[in-house]
PDB file of C-alpha atoms in Angstrom:
ATOM      1  CA  UNK A  18     139.492 -17.121 105.826  1.00 54.00           C
ATOM      2  CA  UNK A  19     142.719 -18.990 104.508  1.00 65.00           C
ATOM      3  CA  UNK A  20     144.222 -19.920 107.490  1.00 79.00           C
ATOM      4  CA  UNK A  21     143.462 -23.851 109.274  1.00 88.00           C
ATOM      5  CA  UNK A  22     141.577 -23.358 112.826  1.00 89.00           C
ATOM      6  CA  UNK A  23     141.679 -26.810 114.676  1.00 90.00           C
ATOM      7  CA  UNK A  24     139.567 -27.124 117.909  1.00 90.00           C
ATOM      8  CA  UNK A  25     140.365 -30.404 119.861  1.00 88.00           C
ATOM      9  CA  UNK A  26     138.198 -31.833 122.692  1.00 86.00           C
ATOM     10  CA  UNK A  27     139.120 -30.940 126.117  1.00 85.00           C
ATOM     11  CA  UNK A  28     140.979 -32.962 128.864  1.00 84.00           C
ATOM     12  CA  UNK A  29     137.707 -33.711 130.599  1.00 82.00           C
ATOM     13  CA  UNK A  30     136.118 -35.153 127.403  1.00 80.00           C
ATOM     14  CA  UNK A  31     139.491 -37.519 127.340  1.00 82.00           C
ATOM     15  CA  UNK A  32     138.939 -38.404 130.943  1.00 86.00           C
ATOM     16  CA  UNK A  33     135.535 -39.731 130.421  1.00 84.00           C
ATOM     17  CA  UNK A  34     136.446 -42.135 127.885  1.00 84.00           C
ATOM     18  CA  UNK A  35     139.459 -43.151 129.953  1.00 88.00           C
ATOM     19  CA  UNK A  36     137.276 -43.937 132.878  1.00 91.00           C
ATOM     20  CA  UNK A  37     135.139 -45.671 130.620  1.00 89.00           C
ATOM     21  CA  UNK A  38     138.129 -47.606 129.418  1.00 91.00           C
ATOM     22  CA  UNK A  39     139.050 -48.408 132.989  1.00 92.00           C
ATOM     23  CA  UNK A  40     136.057 -49.814 133.687  1.00 91.00           C
ATOM     24  CA  UNK A  41     135.992 -51.942 130.656  1.00 92.00           C
ATOM     25  CA  UNK A  42     139.865 -52.879 131.219  1.00 90.00           C
ATOM     26  CA  UNK A  43     139.000 -54.124 134.593  1.00 91.00           C
ATOM     27  CA  UNK A  44     136.205 -56.475 133.641  1.00 90.00           C
ATOM     28  CA  UNK A  45     138.480 -57.588 131.125  1.00 89.00           C
ATOM     29  CA  UNK A  46     141.286 -58.317 133.300  1.00 89.00           C
ATOM     30  CA  UNK A  47     138.722 -60.410 135.660  1.00 86.00           C
ATOM     31  CA  UNK A  48     138.058 -62.459 132.370  1.00 83.00           C
ATOM     32  CA  UNK A  49     138.587 -66.417 132.886  1.00 78.00           C
ATOM     33  CA  UNK A  50     139.164 -68.985 130.071  1.00 76.00           C
ATOM     34  CA  UNK A  51     135.296 -69.731 130.019  1.00 83.00           C
ATOM     35  CA  UNK A  52     134.317 -66.964 127.619  1.00 82.00           C
ATOM     36  CA  UNK A  53     130.975 -66.001 128.555  1.00 87.00           C
ATOM     37  CA  UNK A  54     128.907 -63.407 126.644  1.00 90.00           C
ATOM     38  CA  UNK A  55     129.692 -60.619 128.991  1.00 89.00           C
ATOM     39  CA  UNK A  56     133.416 -61.250 128.714  1.00 88.00           C
ATOM     40  CA  UNK A  57     133.062 -60.749 124.826  1.00 89.00           C
ATOM     41  CA  UNK A  58     131.239 -57.756 125.374  1.00 91.00           C
ATOM     42  CA  UNK A  59     133.614 -56.209 127.695  1.00 90.00           C
ATOM     43  CA  UNK A  60     136.519 -57.087 125.400  1.00 91.00           C
ATOM     44  CA  UNK A  61     134.582 -55.205 122.536  1.00 92.00           C
ATOM     45  CA  UNK A  62     133.858 -52.234 124.729  1.00 91.00           C
ATOM     46  CA  UNK A  63     137.493 -52.227 125.824  1.00 92.00           C
ATOM     47  CA  UNK A  64     138.372 -51.785 122.427  1.00 91.00           C
ATOM     48  CA  UNK A  65     135.997 -49.435 121.127  1.00 89.00           C
ATOM     49  CA  UNK A  66     136.671 -46.991 124.147  1.00 89.00           C
ATOM     50  CA  UNK A  67     140.509 -47.303 123.163  1.00 90.00           C
ATOM     51  CA  UNK A  68     139.549 -46.452 119.522  1.00 88.00           C
ATOM     52  CA  UNK A  69     137.817 -43.606 120.679  1.00 84.00           C
ATOM     53  CA  UNK A  70     140.302 -42.243 122.947  1.00 86.00           C
ATOM     54  CA  UNK A  71     143.041 -42.495 119.774  1.00 87.00           C
ATOM     55  CA  UNK A  72     140.529 -40.798 117.701  1.00 85.00           C
ATOM     56  CA  UNK A  73     139.948 -37.912 120.107  1.00 82.00           C
ATOM     57  CA  UNK A  74     143.815 -37.715 120.348  1.00 85.00           C
ATOM     58  CA  UNK A  75     144.627 -37.790 116.766  1.00 86.00           C
ATOM     59  CA  UNK A  76     141.659 -35.770 115.029  1.00 87.00           C
ATOM     60  CA  UNK A  77     140.053 -32.541 116.247  1.00 89.00           C
ATOM     61  CA  UNK A  78     136.752 -31.931 117.099  1.00 90.00           C
ATOM     62  CA  UNK A  79     135.993 -28.836 115.100  1.00 92.00           C
ATOM     63  CA  UNK A  80     138.157 -28.015 112.020  1.00 92.00           C
ATOM     64  CA  UNK A  81     137.607 -24.486 109.860  1.00 91.00           C
ATOM     65  CA  UNK A  82     139.630 -24.719 106.833  1.00 91.00           C
ATOM     66  CA  UNK A  83     138.657 -22.723 103.434  1.00 89.00           C
ATOM     67  CA  UNK A  84     135.674 -21.258 104.987  1.00 88.00           C
ATOM     68  CA  UNK A  85     134.212 -24.834 105.535  1.00 91.00           C
ATOM     69  CA  UNK A  86     133.452 -25.986 109.071  1.00 92.00           C
ATOM     70  CA  UNK A  87     133.774 -29.976 109.770  1.00 93.00           C
ATOM     71  CA  UNK A  88     132.475 -31.298 113.199  1.00 92.00           C
ATOM     72  CA  UNK A  89     134.374 -34.660 113.514  1.00 90.00           C
ATOM     73  CA  UNK A  90     131.621 -36.780 115.831  1.00 82.00           C
ATOM     74  CA  UNK A  91     132.025 -40.245 117.393  1.00 72.00           C
ATOM     75  CA  UNK A  92     133.363 -42.652 114.898  1.00 69.00           C
ATOM     76  CA  UNK A  93     132.744 -42.107 111.127  1.00 75.00           C
ATOM     77  CA  UNK A  94     129.998 -39.381 111.260  1.00 84.00           C
ATOM     78  CA  UNK A  95     130.667 -35.960 110.604  1.00 88.00           C
ATOM     79  CA  UNK A  96     128.828 -32.435 109.585  1.00 90.00           C
ATOM     80  CA  UNK A  97     130.349 -30.184 107.456  1.00 92.00           C
ATOM     81  CA  UNK A  98     128.806 -26.727 106.087  1.00 93.00           C
ATOM     82  CA  UNK A  99     130.260 -23.572 104.839  1.00 92.00           C
ATOM     83  CA  UNK A 100     131.194 -20.709 107.475  1.00 90.00           C
ATOM     84  CA  UNK A 101     129.325 -18.275 105.485  1.00 90.00           C
ATOM     85  CA  UNK A 102     126.251 -20.036 105.743  1.00 91.00           C
ATOM     86  CA  UNK A 103     126.208 -19.717 109.472  1.00 90.00           C
ATOM     87  CA  UNK A 104     123.175 -17.402 110.797  1.00 89.00           C
ATOM     88  CA  UNK A 105     123.976 -17.508 114.540  1.00 88.00           C
ATOM     89  CA  UNK A 106     125.525 -19.790 117.119  1.00 89.00           C
ATOM     90  CA  UNK A 107     123.812 -20.790 120.241  1.00 89.00           C
ATOM     91  CA  UNK A 108     126.088 -21.887 123.181  1.00 87.00           C
ATOM     92  CA  UNK A 109     124.557 -23.890 125.803  1.00 85.00           C
ATOM     93  CA  UNK A 110     125.613 -23.264 129.400  1.00 75.00           C
ATOM     94  CA  UNK A 111     124.894 -26.585 130.513  1.00 76.00           C
ATOM     95  CA  UNK A 112     127.055 -30.034 129.864  1.00 75.00           C
ATOM     96  CA  UNK A 113     123.503 -31.808 129.442  1.00 78.00           C
ATOM     97  CA  UNK A 114     122.699 -29.589 126.290  1.00 80.00           C
ATOM     98  CA  UNK A 115     123.679 -29.048 122.989  1.00 86.00           C
ATOM     99  CA  UNK A 116     125.022 -26.068 121.593  1.00 90.00           C
ATOM    100  CA  UNK A 117     123.821 -25.300 117.885  1.00 91.00           C
ATOM    101  CA  UNK A 118     125.093 -23.839 114.723  1.00 92.00           C
ATOM    102  CA  UNK A 119     121.963 -22.038 113.221  1.00 92.00           C
ATOM    103  CA  UNK A 120     122.383 -21.900 109.572  1.00 92.00           C
ATOM    104  CA  UNK A 121     120.667 -19.635 107.131  1.00 91.00           C
ATOM    105  CA  UNK A 122     118.570 -22.185 105.221  1.00 92.00           C
ATOM    106  CA  UNK A 123     117.048 -22.973 108.768  1.00 91.00           C
ATOM    107  CA  UNK A 124     119.065 -26.013 109.664  1.00 93.00           C
ATOM    108  CA  UNK A 125     120.446 -26.467 113.128  1.00 93.00           C
ATOM    109  CA  UNK A 126     123.868 -28.482 113.453  1.00 92.00           C
ATOM    110  CA  UNK A 127     124.479 -29.703 117.283  1.00 90.00           C
ATOM    111  CA  UNK A 128     127.825 -29.706 118.561  1.00 90.00           C
ATOM    112  CA  UNK A 129     128.864 -30.366 122.313  1.00 86.00           C
ATOM    113  CA  UNK A 130     130.177 -27.266 123.842  1.00 86.00           C
ATOM    114  CA  UNK A 131     131.077 -29.093 127.159  1.00 84.00           C
ATOM    115  CA  UNK A 132     133.798 -31.132 125.372  1.00 84.00           C
ATOM    116  CA  UNK A 133     135.679 -27.868 124.139  1.00 87.00           C
ATOM    117  CA  UNK A 134     137.704 -25.691 126.258  1.00 86.00           C
ATOM    118  CA  UNK A 135     136.364 -22.071 126.991  1.00 86.00           C
ATOM    119  CA  UNK A 136     139.028 -20.770 125.235  1.00 89.00           C
ATOM    120  CA  UNK A 137     138.105 -22.552 122.135  1.00 88.00           C
ATOM    121  CA  UNK A 138     134.579 -21.940 122.744  1.00 88.00           C
ATOM    122  CA  UNK A 139     135.311 -18.112 122.725  1.00 88.00           C
ATOM    123  CA  UNK A 140     137.639 -18.435 119.582  1.00 88.00           C
ATOM    124  CA  UNK A 141     134.605 -20.247 117.844  1.00 87.00           C
ATOM    125  CA  UNK A 142     132.169 -17.513 118.664  1.00 86.00           C
ATOM    126  CA  UNK A 143     134.248 -14.672 117.598  1.00 86.00           C
ATOM    127  CA  UNK A 144     135.013 -16.537 114.009  1.00 84.00           C
ATOM    128  CA  UNK A 145     131.287 -16.833 113.771  1.00 81.00           C
ATOM    129  CA  UNK A 146     130.192 -13.510 114.811  1.00 77.00           C
ATOM    130  CA  UNK A 147     133.020 -11.759 112.891  1.00 75.00           C
ATOM    131  CA  UNK A 148     131.714 -13.885 109.853  1.00 63.00           C
ATOM    132  CA  UNK A 149     128.377 -12.404 110.462  1.00 57.00           C
ATOM    133  CA  UNK A 150     129.224  -8.969 110.368  1.00 56.00           C
TER     134      UNK A 150
END
């Protein structure tokens, strides 16, 4: 596979971060000049959610390039494995459970299928299933 396939987070995943940022933003807006511990935590929470939103927009969630699948998780954590090592892919139908890539060595790599669109999810399944046949 020579092409670069980029799978980004869907709008619903970005909206969840935005709602969280709005809650922290409201709390920061109400900060007085007497800094409490909660005020500092709200400012930190707002900055973290802004970083999450920026990273979700700028960085793909799943990247397939030169036969290597890379899943970029929150902040600096990522999983990478070879596409040829995928034994199967299991997509969970519910948003509260993780979908998995099952590798030939028995290892399972989790990913959040509810944060990518159905079209990209089908595309990912086709890529993995084509690789298996």
